[in-house]
JSON list of C-alpha atoms and ligand atoms in Angstrom, two decimals:
[
{"chain": "A", "resi": 1, "resn": "MET", "atom": "CA", "xyz": [93.87, -5.91, 13.85]},
{"chain": "A", "resi": 2, "resn": "THR", "atom": "CA", "xyz": [96.37, -3.93, 11.82]},
{"chain": "A", "resi": 3, "resn": "PHE", "atom": "CA", "xyz": [95.74, -1.06, 9.48]},
{"chain": "A", "resi": 4, "resn": "GLN", "atom": "CA", "xyz": [97.81, -0.88, 6.34]},
{"chain": "A", "resi": 5, "resn": "GLN", "atom": "CA", "xyz": [99.77, 2.34, 6.09]},
{"chain": "A", "resi": 6, "resn": "PRO", "atom": "CA", "xyz": [98.63, 4.26, 3.02]},
{"chain": "A", "resi": 7, "resn": "HIS", "atom": "CA", "xyz": [100.95, 3.81, 0.02]},
{"chain": "A", "resi": 8, "resn": "SER", "atom": "CA", "xyz": [101.10, 4.45, -3.70]},
{"chain": "A", "resi": 9, "resn": "ASP", "atom": "CA", "xyz": [98.67, 2.17, -5.47]},
{"chain": "A", "resi": 10, "resn": "THR", "atom": "CA", "xyz": [97.37, 1.26, -8.93]},
{"chain": "A", "resi": 11, "resn": "SER", "atom": "CA", "xyz": [95.49, 3.93, -10.84]},
{"chain": "A", "resi": 12, "resn": "THR", "atom": "CA", "xyz": [92.29, 1.87, -10.85]},
{"chain": "A", "resi": 13, "resn": "SER", "atom": "CA", "xyz": [91.88, 1.90, -7.05]},
{"chain": "A", "resi": 14, "resn": "PRO", "atom": "CA", "xyz": [90.09, 4.74, -5.25]},
{"chain": "A", "resi": 15, "resn": "SER", "atom": "CA", "xyz": [92.44, 7.65, -4.78]},
{"chain": "A", "resi": 16, "resn": "MET", "atom": "CA", "xyz": [91.69, 8.19, -1.08]},
{"chain": "A", "resi": 17, "resn": "LYS", "atom": "CA", "xyz": [91.03, 6.08, 1.98]},
{"chain": "A", "resi": 18, "resn": "ILE", "atom": "CA", "xyz": [88.85, 7.19, 4.84]},
{"chain": "A", "resi": 19, "resn": "TYR", "atom": "CA", "xyz": [89.06, 5.37, 8.14]},
{"chain": "A", "resi": 20, "resn": "ASP", "atom": "CA", "xyz": [85.67, 5.74, 9.78]},
{"chain": "A", "resi": 21, "resn": "TRP", "atom": "CA", "xyz": [82.60, 3.94, 11.08]},
{"chain": "A", "resi": 22, "resn": "TYR", "atom": "CA", "xyz": [79.55, 3.83, 8.85]},
{"chain": "A", "resi": 23, "resn": "ASN", "atom": "CA", "xyz": [76.97, 5.51, 11.10]},
{"chain": "A", "resi": 24, "resn": "GLY", "atom": "CA", "xyz": [79.18, 7.73, 13.26]},
{"chain": "A", "resi": 25, "resn": "PRO", "atom": "CA", "xyz": [78.08, 11.38, 13.47]},
{"chain": "A", "resi": 26, "resn": "TYR", "atom": "CA", "xyz": [81.55, 12.84, 12.87]},
{"chain": "A", "resi": 27, "resn": "PRO", "atom": "CA", "xyz": [82.17, 10.47, 9.96]},
{"chain": "A", "resi": 28, "resn": "ALA", "atom": "CA", "xyz": [78.76, 11.61, 8.65]},
{"chain": "A", "resi": 29, "resn": "ARG", "atom": "CA", "xyz": [80.14, 15.11, 8.20]},
{"chain": "A", "resi": 30, "resn": "VAL", "atom": "CA", "xyz": [82.88, 13.91, 5.86]},
{"chain": "A", "resi": 31, "resn": "ARG", "atom": "CA", "xyz": [80.61, 11.50, 4.00]},
{"chain": "A", "resi": 32, "resn": "ILE", "atom": "CA", "xyz": [78.11, 14.31, 3.38]},
{"chain": "A", "resi": 33, "resn": "ALA", "atom": "CA", "xyz": [80.92, 16.61, 2.24]},
{"chain": "A", "resi": 34, "resn": "LEU", "atom": "CA", "xyz": [82.14, 13.88, -0.15]},
{"chain": "A", "resi": 35, "resn": "ALA", "atom": "CA", "xyz": [78.62, 13.53, -1.55]},
{"chain": "A", "resi": 36, "resn": "GLU", "atom": "CA", "xyz": [78.31, 17.32, -1.96]},
{"chain": "A", "resi": 37, "resn": "LYS", "atom": "CA", "xyz": [81.56, 17.31, -3.95]},
{"chain": "A", "resi": 38, "resn": "GLY", "atom": "CA", "xyz": [80.70, 14.22, -6.02]},
{"chain": "A", "resi": 39, "resn": "LEU", "atom": "CA", "xyz": [83.70, 12.39, -4.61]},
{"chain": "A", "resi": 40, "resn": "LEU", "atom": "CA", "xyz": [82.16, 9.32, -2.97]},
{"chain": "A", "resi": 41, "resn": "SER", "atom": "CA", "xyz": [83.38, 7.02, -5.76]},
{"chain": "A", "resi": 42, "resn": "GLN", "atom": "CA", "xyz": [86.97, 8.18, -5.20]},
{"chain": "A", "resi": 43, "resn": "VAL", "atom": "CA", "xyz": [87.04, 6.85, -1.65]},
{"chain": "A", "resi": 44, "resn": "GLU", "atom": "CA", "xyz": [87.63, 3.49, -0.07]},
{"chain": "A", "resi": 45, "resn": "PHE", "atom": "CA", "xyz": [86.10, 3.42, 3.40]},
{"chain": "A", "resi": 46, "resn": "VAL", "atom": "CA", "xyz": [88.10, 1.42, 5.93]},
{"chain": "A", "resi": 47, "resn": "PRO", "atom": "CA", "xyz": [85.96, 0.41, 8.94]},
{"chain": "A", "resi": 48, "resn": "VAL", "atom": "CA", "xyz": [87.33, 1.05, 12.43]},
{"chain": "A", "resi": 49, "resn": "ASN", "atom": "CA", "xyz": [84.94, -0.56, 14.89]},
{"chain": "A", "resi": 50, "resn": "LEU", "atom": "CA", "xyz": [84.35, 1.98, 17.66]},
{"chain": "A", "resi": 51, "resn": "TRP", "atom": "CA", "xyz": [82.23, -0.45, 19.64]},
{"chain": "A", "resi": 52, "resn": "GLU", "atom": "CA", "xyz": [85.19, -2.80, 19.88]},
{"chain": "A", "resi": 53, "resn": "GLY", "atom": "CA", "xyz": [87.50, 0.06, 20.81]},
{"chain": "A", "resi": 54, "resn": "LYS", "atom": "CA", "xyz": [89.65, -0.38, 17.69]},
{"chain": "A", "resi": 55, "resn": "HIS", "atom": "CA", "xyz": [90.20, 3.39, 17.57]},
{"chain": "A", "resi": 56, "resn": "LYS", "atom": "CA", "xyz": [92.11, 3.25, 20.88]},
{"chain": "A", "resi": 57, "resn": "GLN", "atom": "CA", "xyz": [94.47, 0.46, 19.82]},
{"chain": "A", "resi": 58, "resn": "PRO", "atom": "CA", "xyz": [98.07, 1.11, 18.72]},
{"chain": "A", "resi": 59, "resn": "ALA", "atom": "CA", "xyz": [97.43, 0.25, 15.06]},
{"chain": "A", "resi": 60, "resn": "PHE", "atom": "CA", "xyz": [94.93, 3.07, 14.73]},
{"chain": "A", "resi": 61, "resn": "LEU", "atom": "CA", "xyz": [96.69, 5.47, 17.11]},
{"chain": "A", "resi": 62, "resn": "ALA", "atom": "CA", "xyz": [99.62, 5.29, 14.70]},
{"chain": "A", "resi": 63, "resn": "LEU", "atom": "CA", "xyz": [97.35, 6.92, 12.11]},
{"chain": "A", "resi": 64, "resn": "ASN", "atom": "CA", "xyz": [95.72, 9.45, 14.44]},
{"chain": "A", "resi": 65, "resn": "TYR", "atom": "CA", "xyz": [97.18, 9.98, 17.87]},
{"chain": "A", "resi": 66, "resn": "SER", "atom": "CA", "xyz": [93.89, 11.37, 19.24]},
{"chain": "A", "resi": 67, "resn": "GLY", "atom": "CA", "xyz": [92.15, 8.05, 18.58]},
{"chain": "A", "resi": 68, "resn": "THR", "atom": "CA", "xyz": [89.18, 9.53, 16.78]},
{"chain": "A", "resi": 69, "resn": "LEU", "atom": "CA", "xyz": [87.49, 9.04, 13.42]},
{"chain": "A", "resi": 70, "resn": "PRO", "atom": "CA", "xyz": [87.45, 9.97, 10.62]},
{"chain": "A", "resi": 71, "resn": "VAL", "atom": "CA", "xyz": [90.95, 10.03, 9.14]},
{"chain": "A", "resi": 72, "resn": "LEU", "atom": "CA", "xyz": [91.71, 10.71, 5.49]},
{"chain": "A", "resi": 73, "resn": "ALA", "atom": "CA", "xyz": [94.71, 8.90, 4.02]},
{"chain": "A", "resi": 74, "resn": "LEU", "atom": "CA", "xyz": [96.18, 10.09, 0.73]},
{"chain": "A", "resi": 75, "resn": "HIS", "atom": "CA", "xyz": [98.24, 8.00, -1.67]},
{"chain": "A", "resi": 76, "resn": "ASP", "atom": "CA", "xyz": [101.44, 9.79, -0.75]},
{"chain": "A", "resi": 77, "resn": "GLY", "atom": "CA", "xyz": [101.04, 8.79, 2.89]},
{"chain": "A", "resi": 78, "resn": "THR", "atom": "CA", "xyz": [99.62, 12.09, 4.11]},
{"chain": "A", "resi": 79, "resn": "LEU", "atom": "CA", "xyz": [97.11, 11.62, 6.94]},
{"chain": "A", "resi": 80, "resn": "ILE", "atom": "CA", "xyz": [94.49, 14.28, 7.68]},
{"chain": "A", "resi": 81, "resn": "ALA", "atom": "CA", "xyz": [92.28, 14.02, 10.76]},
{"chain": "A", "resi": 82, "resn": "GLU", "atom": "CA", "xyz": [89.59, 16.44, 12.01]},
{"chain": "A", "resi": 83, "resn": "CYS", "atom": "CA", "xyz": [86.36, 16.82, 10.03]},
{"chain": "A", "resi": 84, "resn": "THR", "atom": "CA", "xyz": [86.97, 20.49, 9.32]},
{"chain": "A", "resi": 85, "resn": "ALA", "atom": "CA", "xyz": [90.46, 19.89, 7.96]},
{"chain": "A", "resi": 86, "resn": "ILE", "atom": "CA", "xyz": [89.32, 16.94, 5.83]},
{"chain": "A", "resi": 87, "resn": "THR", "atom": "CA", "xyz": [86.43, 18.98, 4.44]},
{"chain": "A", "resi": 88, "resn": "GLN", "atom": "CA", "xyz": [88.75, 21.86, 3.60]},
{"chain": "A", "resi": 89, "resn": "TYR", "atom": "CA", "xyz": [91.04, 19.48, 1.75]},
{"chain": "A", "resi": 90, "resn": "LEU", "atom": "CA", "xyz": [88.18, 17.88, -0.22]},
{"chain": "A", "resi": 91, "resn": "ASP", "atom": "CA", "xyz": [86.66, 21.25, -1.05]},
{"chain": "A", "resi": 92, "resn": "ALA", "atom": "CA", "xyz": [89.94, 22.58, -2.42]},
{"chain": "A", "resi": 93, "resn": "LEU", "atom": "CA", "xyz": [90.62, 19.61, -4.72]},
{"chain": "A", "resi": 94, "resn": "ASP", "atom": "CA", "xyz": [88.69, 20.88, -7.73]},
{"chain": "A", "resi": 95, "resn": "GLY", "atom": "CA", "xyz": [89.61, 24.53, -7.29]},
{"chain": "A", "resi": 96, "resn": "GLN", "atom": "CA", "xyz": [85.89, 25.32, -6.90]},
{"chain": "A", "resi": 97, "resn": "PRO", "atom": "CA", "xyz": [85.26, 25.63, -3.18]},
{"chain": "A", "resi": 98, "resn": "THR", "atom": "CA", "xyz": [81.55, 25.30, -2.51]},
{"chain": "A", "resi": 99, "resn": "LEU", "atom": "CA", "xyz": [81.69, 24.38, 1.18]},
{"chain": "A", "resi": 100, "resn": "THR", "atom": "CA", "xyz": [84.43, 26.45, 2.77]},
{"chain": "A", "resi": 101, "resn": "GLY", "atom": "CA", "xyz": [84.07, 29.85, 1.10]},
{"chain": "A", "resi": 102, "resn": "LYS", "atom": "CA", "xyz": [85.68, 31.72, -1.76]},
{"chain": "A", "resi": 103, "resn": "THR", "atom": "CA", "xyz": [86.30, 35.18, -0.32]},
{"chain": "A", "resi": 104, "resn": "PRO", "atom": "CA", "xyz": [88.23, 35.86, 2.87]},
{"chain": "A", "resi": 105, "resn": "THR", "atom": "CA", "xyz": [85.00, 37.00, 4.53]},
{"chain": "A", "resi": 106, "resn": "GLU", "atom": "CA", "xyz": [83.13, 33.85, 3.54]},
{"chain": "A", "resi": 107, "resn": "GLN", "atom": "CA", "xyz": [86.01, 31.69, 4.72]},
{"chain": "A", "resi": 108, "resn": "GLY", "atom": "CA", "xyz": [86.18, 33.48, 8.06]},
{"chain": "A", "resi": 109, "resn": "LEU", "atom": "CA", "xyz": [82.44, 33.27, 8.69]},
{"chain": "A", "resi": 110, "resn": "ILE", "atom": "CA", "xyz": [82.20, 29.62, 7.68]},
{"chain": "A", "resi": 111, "resn": "HIS", "atom": "CA", "xyz": [85.14, 28.68, 9.90]},
{"chain": "A", "resi": 112, "resn": "MET", "atom": "CA", "xyz": [83.65, 30.60, 12.83]},
{"chain": "A", "resi": 113, "resn": "MET", "atom": "CA", "xyz": [80.21, 29.03, 12.48]},
{"chain": "A", "resi": 114, "resn": "THR", "atom": "CA", "xyz": [81.64, 25.56, 12.00]},
{"chain": "A", "resi": 115, "resn": "ARG", "atom": "CA", "xyz": [83.51, 25.94, 15.28]},
{"chain": "A", "resi": 116, "resn": "ARG", "atom": "CA", "xyz": [80.34, 27.19, 16.97]},
{"chain": "A", "resi": 117, "resn": "ALA", "atom": "CA", "xyz": [78.38, 24.20, 15.71]},
{"chain": "A", "resi": 118, "resn": "GLU", "atom": "CA", "xyz": [81.09, 21.98, 17.17]},
{"chain": "A", "resi": 119, "resn": "ILE", "atom": "CA", "xyz": [81.55, 23.79, 20.48]},
{"chain": "A", "resi": 120, "resn": "GLU", "atom": "CA", "xyz": [77.90, 24.56, 21.21]},
{"chain": "A", "resi": 121, "resn": "LEU", "atom": "CA", "xyz": [76.37, 21.35, 19.95]},
{"chain": "A", "resi": 122, "resn": "MET", "atom": "CA", "xyz": [78.31, 18.46, 18.47]},
{"chain": "A", "resi": 123, "resn": "ASP", "atom": "CA", "xyz": [81.28, 18.28, 20.83]},
{"chain": "A", "resi": 124, "resn": "ALA", "atom": "CA", "xyz": [78.98, 18.94, 23.80]},
{"chain": "A", "resi": 125, "resn": "ILE", "atom": "CA", "xyz": [76.77, 16.02, 22.78]},
{"chain": "A", "resi": 126, "resn": "SER", "atom": "CA", "xyz": [79.84, 13.87, 22.34]},
{"chain": "A", "resi": 127, "resn": "VAL", "atom": "CA", "xyz": [80.89, 14.59, 25.94]},
{"chain": "A", "resi": 128, "resn": "TYR", "atom": "CA", "xyz": [77.35, 13.83, 27.10]},
{"chain": "A", "resi": 129, "resn": "PHE", "atom": "CA", "xyz": [77.40, 10.51, 25.22]},
{"chain": "A", "resi": 130, "resn": "HIS", "atom": "CA", "xyz": [80.79, 9.43, 26.55]},
{"chain": "A", "resi": 131, "resn": "HIS", "atom": "CA", "xyz": [80.25, 10.60, 30.14]},
{"chain": "A", "resi": 132, "resn": "ALA", "atom": "CA", "xyz": [76.58, 10.46, 31.05]},
{"chain": "A", "resi": 133, "resn": "THR", "atom": "CA", "xyz": [75.36, 7.49, 29.01]},
{"chain": "A", "resi": 134, "resn": "PRO", "atom": "CA", "xyz": [76.87, 4.00, 28.64]},
{"chain": "A", "resi": 135, "resn": "GLY", "atom": "CA", "xyz": [78.70, 5.46, 25.63]},
{"chain": "A", "resi": 136, "resn": "LEU", "atom": "CA", "xyz": [80.73, 2.84, 23.77]},
{"chain": "A", "resi": 137, "resn": "GLY", "atom": "CA", "xyz": [80.54, 0.46, 26.73]},
{"chain": "A", "resi": 138, "resn": "PRO", "atom": "CA", "xyz": [82.70, -0.30, 29.78]},
{"chain": "A", "resi": 139, "resn": "GLU", "atom": "CA", "xyz": [85.60, -1.73, 27.75]},
{"chain": "A", "resi": 140, "resn": "VAL", "atom": "CA", "xyz": [86.04, 1.59, 25.94]},
{"chain": "A", "resi": 141, "resn": "GLU", "atom": "CA", "xyz": [84.75, 4.22, 28.39]},
{"chain": "A", "resi": 142, "resn": "LEU", "atom": "CA", "xyz": [87.49, 3.91, 31.01]},
{"chain": "A", "resi": 143, "resn": "TYR", "atom": "CA", "xyz": [86.70, 7.25, 32.69]},
{"chain": "A", "resi": 144, "resn": "GLN", "atom": "CA", "xyz": [83.26, 8.80, 32.99]},
{"chain": "A", "resi": 145, "resn": "ASN", "atom": "CA", "xyz": [82.01, 11.92, 34.73]},
{"chain": "A", "resi": 146, "resn": "ALA", "atom": "CA", "xyz": [78.23, 11.94, 34.64]},
{"chain": "A", "resi": 147, "resn": "GLU", "atom": "CA", "xyz": [77.90, 15.39, 36.17]},
{"chain": "A", "resi": 148, "resn": "TRP", "atom": "CA", "xyz": [80.09, 16.91, 33.46]},
{"chain": "A", "resi": 149, "resn": "GLY", "atom": "CA", "xyz": [78.23, 14.93, 30.82]},
{"chain": "A", "resi": 150, "resn": "GLY", "atom": "CA", "xyz": [74.90, 16.26, 32.09]},
{"chain": "A", "resi": 151, "resn": "ARG", "atom": "CA", "xyz": [76.19, 19.83, 31.90]},
{"chain": "A", "resi": 152, "resn": "MET", "atom": "CA", "xyz": [77.25, 19.28, 28.33]},
{"chain": "A", "resi": 153, "resn": "ARG", "atom": "CA", "xyz": [73.79, 17.93, 27.48]},
{"chain": "A", "resi": 154, "resn": "ASP", "atom": "CA", "xyz": [72.29, 21.16, 28.87]},
{"chain": "A", "resi": 155, "resn": "LYS", "atom": "CA", "xyz": [74.84, 23.17, 26.88]},
{"chain": "A", "resi": 156, "resn": "ALA", "atom": "CA", "xyz": [73.79, 21.35, 23.72]},
{"chain": "A", "resi": 157, "resn": "VAL", "atom": "CA", "xyz": [70.15, 22.24, 24.30]},
{"chain": "A", "resi": 158, "resn": "ARG", "atom": "CA", "xyz": [71.17, 25.88, 24.75]},
{"chain": "A", "resi": 159, "resn": "GLY", "atom": "CA", "xyz": [73.13, 25.50, 21.51]},
{"chain": "A", "resi": 160, "resn": "MET", "atom": "CA", "xyz": [70.00, 24.35, 19.71]},
{"chain": "A", "resi": 161, "resn": "HIS", "atom": "CA", "xyz": [68.23, 27.51, 20.89]},
{"chain": "A", "resi": 162, "resn": "TYR", "atom": "CA", "xyz": [71.17, 29.64, 19.71]},
{"chain": "A", "resi": 163, "resn": "PHE", "atom": "CA", "xyz": [71.03, 28.12, 16.21]},
{"chain": "A", "resi": 164, "resn": "ASP", "atom": "CA", "xyz": [67.25, 28.41, 16.17]},
{"chain": "A", "resi": 165, "resn": "LYS", "atom": "CA", "xyz": [67.48, 32.16, 16.74]},
{"chain": "A", "resi": 166, "resn": "LEU", "atom": "CA", "xyz": [70.19, 32.46, 14.10]},
{"chain": "A", "resi": 167, "resn": "LEU", "atom": "CA", "xyz": [68.27, 30.46, 11.50]},
{"chain": "A", "resi": 168, "resn": "ALA", "atom": "CA", "xyz": [65.19, 32.60, 12.06]},
{"chain": "A", "resi": 169, "resn": "THR", "atom": "CA", "xyz": [67.21, 35.44, 10.49]},
{"chain": "A", "resi": 170, "resn": "GLN", "atom": "CA", "xyz": [69.17, 33.71, 7.72]},
{"chain": "A", "resi": 171, "resn": "PRO", "atom": "CA", "xyz": [68.70, 30.58, 5.57]},
{"chain": "A", "resi": 172, "resn": "TYR", "atom": "CA", "xyz": [72.01, 28.87, 6.32]},
{"chain": "A", "resi": 173, "resn": "VAL", "atom": "CA", "xyz": [74.32, 28.65, 9.30]},
{"chain": "A", "resi": 174, "resn": "ALA", "atom": "CA", "xyz": [77.01, 30.93, 7.86]},
{"chain": "A", "resi": 175, "resn": "GLY", "atom": "CA", "xyz": [74.68, 33.26, 5.94]},
{"chain": "A", "resi": 176, "resn": "ASN", "atom": "CA", "xyz": [73.00, 32.96, 2.56]},
{"chain": "A", "resi": 177, "resn": "ALA", "atom": "CA", "xyz": [74.66, 29.84, 1.17]},
{"chain": "A", "resi": 178, "resn": "PHE", "atom": "CA", "xyz": [75.00, 26.20, 2.22]},
{"chain": "A", "resi": 179, "resn": "SER", "atom": "CA", "xyz": [78.46, 25.48, 3.64]},
{"chain": "A", "resi": 180, "resn": "MET", "atom": "CA", "xyz": [80.61, 23.30, 5.86]},
{"chain": "A", "resi": 181, "resn": "ALA", "atom": "CA", "xyz": [78.98, 25.03, 8.84]},
{"chain": "A", "resi": 182, "resn": "ASP", "atom": "CA", "xyz": [75.59, 23.55, 7.88]},
{"chain": "A", "resi": 183, "resn": "ILE", "atom": "CA", "xyz": [77.20, 20.11, 7.67]},
{"chain": "A", "resi": 184, "resn": "ALA", "atom": "CA", "xyz": [78.70, 20.62, 11.15]},
{"chain": "A", "resi": 185, "resn": "LEU", "atom": "CA", "xyz": [75.32, 21.56, 12.61]},
{"chain": "A", "resi": 186, "resn": "LEU", "atom": "CA", "xyz": [73.74, 18.62, 10.86]},
{"chain": "A", "resi": 187, "resn": "GLY", "atom": "CA", "xyz": [76.41, 16.38, 12.40]},
{"chain": "A", "resi": 188, "resn": "GLY", "atom": "CA", "xyz": [75.40, 17.72, 15.80]},
{"chain": "A", "resi": 189, "resn": "LEU", "atom": "CA", "xyz": [71.77, 16.89, 15.16]},
{"chain": "A", "resi": 190, "resn": "ILE", "atom": "CA", "xyz": [72.71, 13.43, 13.87]},
{"chain": "A", "resi": 191, "resn": "PHE", "atom": "CA", "xyz": [74.51, 12.86, 17.17]},
{"chain": "A", "resi": 192, "resn": "ALA", "atom": "CA", "xyz": [71.56, 14.36, 19.09]},
{"chain": "A", "resi": 193, "resn": "ALA", "atom": "CA", "xyz": [69.20, 11.86, 17.47]},
{"chain": "A", "resi": 194, "resn": "LEU", "atom": "CA", "xyz": [71.51, 8.96, 18.39]},
{"chain": "A", "resi": 195, "resn": "VAL", "atom": "CA", "xyz": [71.42, 9.98, 22.06]},
{"chain": "A", "resi": 196, "resn": "SER", "atom": "CA", "xyz": [67.67, 10.73, 21.95]},
{"chain": "A", "resi": 197, "resn": "LEU", "atom": "CA", "xyz": [68.10, 14.45, 22.53]},
{"chain": "A", "resi": 198, "resn": "PRO", "atom": "CA", "xyz": [65.32, 15.97, 20.45]},
{"chain": "A", "resi": 199, "resn": "ILE", "atom": "CA", "xyz": [65.24, 19.48, 19.01]},
{"chain": "A", "resi": 200, "resn": "PRO", "atom": "CA", "xyz": [62.85, 21.36, 21.34]},
{"chain": "A", "resi": 201, "resn": "ASP", "atom": "CA", "xyz": [59.42, 21.94, 19.74]},
{"chain": "A", "resi": 202, "resn": "GLU", "atom": "CA", "xyz": [59.74, 25.69, 20.16]},
{"chain": "A", "resi": 203, "resn": "CYS", "atom": "CA", "xyz": [62.86, 25.76, 17.93]},
{"chain": "A", "resi": 204, "resn": "VAL", "atom": "CA", "xyz": [60.72, 26.23, 14.84]},
{"chain": "A", "resi": 205, "resn": "ALA", "atom": "CA", "xyz": [63.42, 27.72, 12.61]},
{"chain": "A", "resi": 206, "resn": "LEU", "atom": "CA", "xyz": [65.88, 24.96, 13.50]},
{"chain": "A", "resi": 207, "resn": "HIS", "atom": "CA", "xyz": [63.25, 22.32, 12.72]},
{"chain": "A", "resi": 208, "resn": "ALA", "atom": "CA", "xyz": [62.54, 23.97, 9.36]},
{"chain": "A", "resi": 209, "resn": "TRP", "atom": "CA", "xyz": [66.26, 24.19, 8.49]},
{"chain": "A", "resi": 210, "resn": "HIS", "atom": "CA", "xyz": [66.71, 20.54, 9.51]},
{"chain": "A", "resi": 211, "resn": "ALA", "atom": "CA", "xyz": [63.85, 19.45, 7.23]},
{"chain": "A", "resi": 212, "resn": "ARG", "atom": "CA", "xyz": [65.45, 21.36, 4.33]},
{"chain": "A", "resi": 213, "resn": "MET", "atom": "CA", "xyz": [68.84, 19.77, 5.01]},
{"chain": "A", "resi": 214, "resn": "ASN", "atom": "CA", "xyz": [67.31, 16.30, 5.06]},
{"chain": "A", "resi": 215, "resn": "GLU", "atom": "CA", "xyz": [66.06, 16.89, 1.51]},
{"chain": "A", "resi": 216, "resn": "ARG", "atom": "CA", "xyz": [69.56, 17.50, 0.14]},
{"chain": "A", "resi": 217, "resn": "PRO", "atom": "CA", "xyz": [70.80, 14.67, -2.12]},
{"chain": "A", "resi": 218, "resn": "SER", "atom": "CA", "xyz": [74.05, 14.51, -0.12]},
{"chain": "A", "resi": 219, "resn": "VAL", "atom": "CA", "xyz": [72.18, 13.87, 3.11]},
{"chain": "A", "resi": 220, "resn": "GLN", "atom": "CA", "xyz": [69.99, 11.29, 1.43]},
{"chain": "A", "resi": 221, "resn": "ALA", "atom": "CA", "xyz": [73.12, 9.60, 0.05]},
{"chain": "A", "resi": 222, "resn": "TRP", "atom": "CA", "xyz": [74.54, 9.47, 3.59]},
{"chain": "A", "resi": 223, "resn": "ARG", "atom": "CA", "xyz": [71.29, 7.96, 4.92]},
{"chain": "A", "resi": 224, "resn": "ALA", "atom": "CA", "xyz": [71.37, 5.32, 2.19]},
{"chain": "A", "resi": 225, "resn": "MET", "atom": "CA", "xyz": [74.94, 4.38, 3.19]},
{"chain": "A", "resi": 226, "resn": "VAL", "atom": "CA", "xyz": [73.89, 4.08, 6.84]},
{"chain": "A", "resi": 227, "resn": "ALA", "atom": "CA", "xyz": [70.89, 1.94, 5.87]},
{"chain": "A", "resi": 228, "resn": "GLN", "atom": "CA", "xyz": [73.26, -0.44, 4.06]},
{"chain": "A", "resi": 229, "resn": "GLY", "atom": "CA", "xyz": [75.12, -1.08, 7.31]},
{"chain": "A", "resi": 230, "resn": "GLN", "atom": "CA", "xyz": [78.86, -1.66, 7.63]},
{"chain": "A", "resi": 231, "resn": "PRO", "atom": "CA", "xyz": [80.41, -3.78, 4.90]},
{"chain": "A", "resi": 232, "resn": "ASN", "atom": "CA", "xyz": [83.71, -5.61, 5.68]},
{"chain": "A", "resi": 233, "resn": "SER", "atom": "CA", "xyz": [83.43, -5.29, 9.45]},
{"chain": "B", "resi": 301, "resn": "LIG", "atom": "N1", "xyz": [87.34, 16.80, 16.53]},
{"chain": "B", "resi": 301, "resn": "LIG", "atom": "C1", "xyz": [87.23, 15.50, 15.88]},
{"chain": "B", "resi": 301, "resn": "LIG", "atom": "C2", "xyz": [86.81, 15.70, 14.42]},
{"chain": "B", "resi": 301, "resn": "LIG", "atom": "O1", "xyz": [86.23, 16.74, 14.09]},
{"chain": "B", "resi": 301, "resn": "LIG", "atom": "O2", "xyz": [87.08, 14.84, 13.58]},
{"chain": "B", "resi": 301, "resn": "LIG", "atom": "C3", "xyz": [86.26, 14.65, 16.65]},
{"chain": "B", "resi": 301, "resn": "LIG", "atom": "C4", "xyz": [86.16, 13.26, 16.07]},
{"chain": "B", "resi": 301, "resn": "LIG", "atom": "C5", "xyz": [85.35, 12.30, 16.92]},
{"chain": "B", "resi": 301, "resn": "LIG", "atom": "O3", "xyz": [85.09, 12.53, 18.13]},
{"chain": "B", "resi": 301, "resn": "LIG", "atom": "N2", "xyz": [84.97, 11.20, 16.30]},
{"chain": "B", "resi": 301, "resn": "LIG", "atom": "C6", "xyz": [84.21, 10.16, 16.95]},
{"chain": "B", "resi": 301, "resn": "LIG", "atom": "C7", "xyz": [85.14, 9.24, 17.72]},
{"chain": "B", "resi": 301, "resn": "LIG", "atom": "O4", "xyz": [86.16, 8.85, 17.20]},
{"chain": "B", "resi": 301, "resn": "LIG", "atom": "C8", "xyz": [83.56, 9.30, 15.88]},
{"chain": "B", "resi": 301, "resn": "LIG", "atom": "S1", "xyz": [81.81, 9.10, 16.09]},
{"chain": "B", "resi": 301, "resn": "LIG", "atom": "O5", "xyz": [81.57, 8.92, 17.54]},
{"chain": "B", "resi": 301, "resn": "LIG", "atom": "O6", "xyz": [81.17, 10.25, 15.55]},
{"chain": "B", "resi": 301, "resn": "LIG", "atom": "O7", "xyz": [81.44, 7.90, 15.33]},
{"chain": "B", "resi": 301, "resn": "LIG", "atom": "N3", "xyz": [84.72, 8.88, 18.94]},
{"chain": "B", "resi": 301, "resn": "LIG", "atom": "C9", "xyz": [85.37, 7.88, 19.71]},
{"chain": "B", "resi": 301, "resn": "LIG", "atom": "C10", "xyz": [85.86, 8.32, 21.02]},
{"chain": "B", "resi": 301, "resn": "LIG", "atom": "O8", "xyz": [86.19, 7.41, 21.81]},
{"chain": "B", "resi": 301, "resn": "LIG", "atom": "O9", "xyz": [85.93, 9.53, 21.28]}
]
């Protein structure tokens, strides 16, 4: 399989391409951000089948050397990987940042809490998935370390307790407003559900926050896309 390098195109085509996989937890973060910004119609999604290891093949590594999804491709050939970086780009497009903060303080807090959601939960669950479960299967998971994966699962559960305590004192992950940090935590919980790692019952504030997030139109739009399955695969 080859991936076309992004290039200038006709004005009727979507203005951005996103290489991702329809139900991936990291891709979910960008799809939810797109829905929050009203940009879903501007994007062509290009499927990269993780289960077939397409993300580790040279054609895709040429787009993103780390071999991970999602990747945003702009018409001028610019490639942006990393959910946080893609979200920052999307949020800045209309000059009205609603996800990444307006003031220096907001920006700093949102960046910090996004990283915490990644470090304490989402990335930890990713390591658990790839190391202590069958992951993407033997063709893709060429090295596994179950002990390390198990530690990362425990870290993720501690992370859930950390966010539970935090959300008992404030409505959103970075303070009083919804932001990219909430999307990052949501991504972690989307991954947790995929690996059957439930939010502990005692994490009442985290459960309540999660229920509120699931009511957001952007999250419902993401669920509808997942329910449709992967077109063009
Ligand atoms: N730090 C990266 C980001 O924020 O974008 C992580 C991206 C990432 O790990 N993406 C997953 C991936 O490519 C996609 S998914 O599992 O959520 O669908 N995983 C494949 C692999 O082999 O690591």
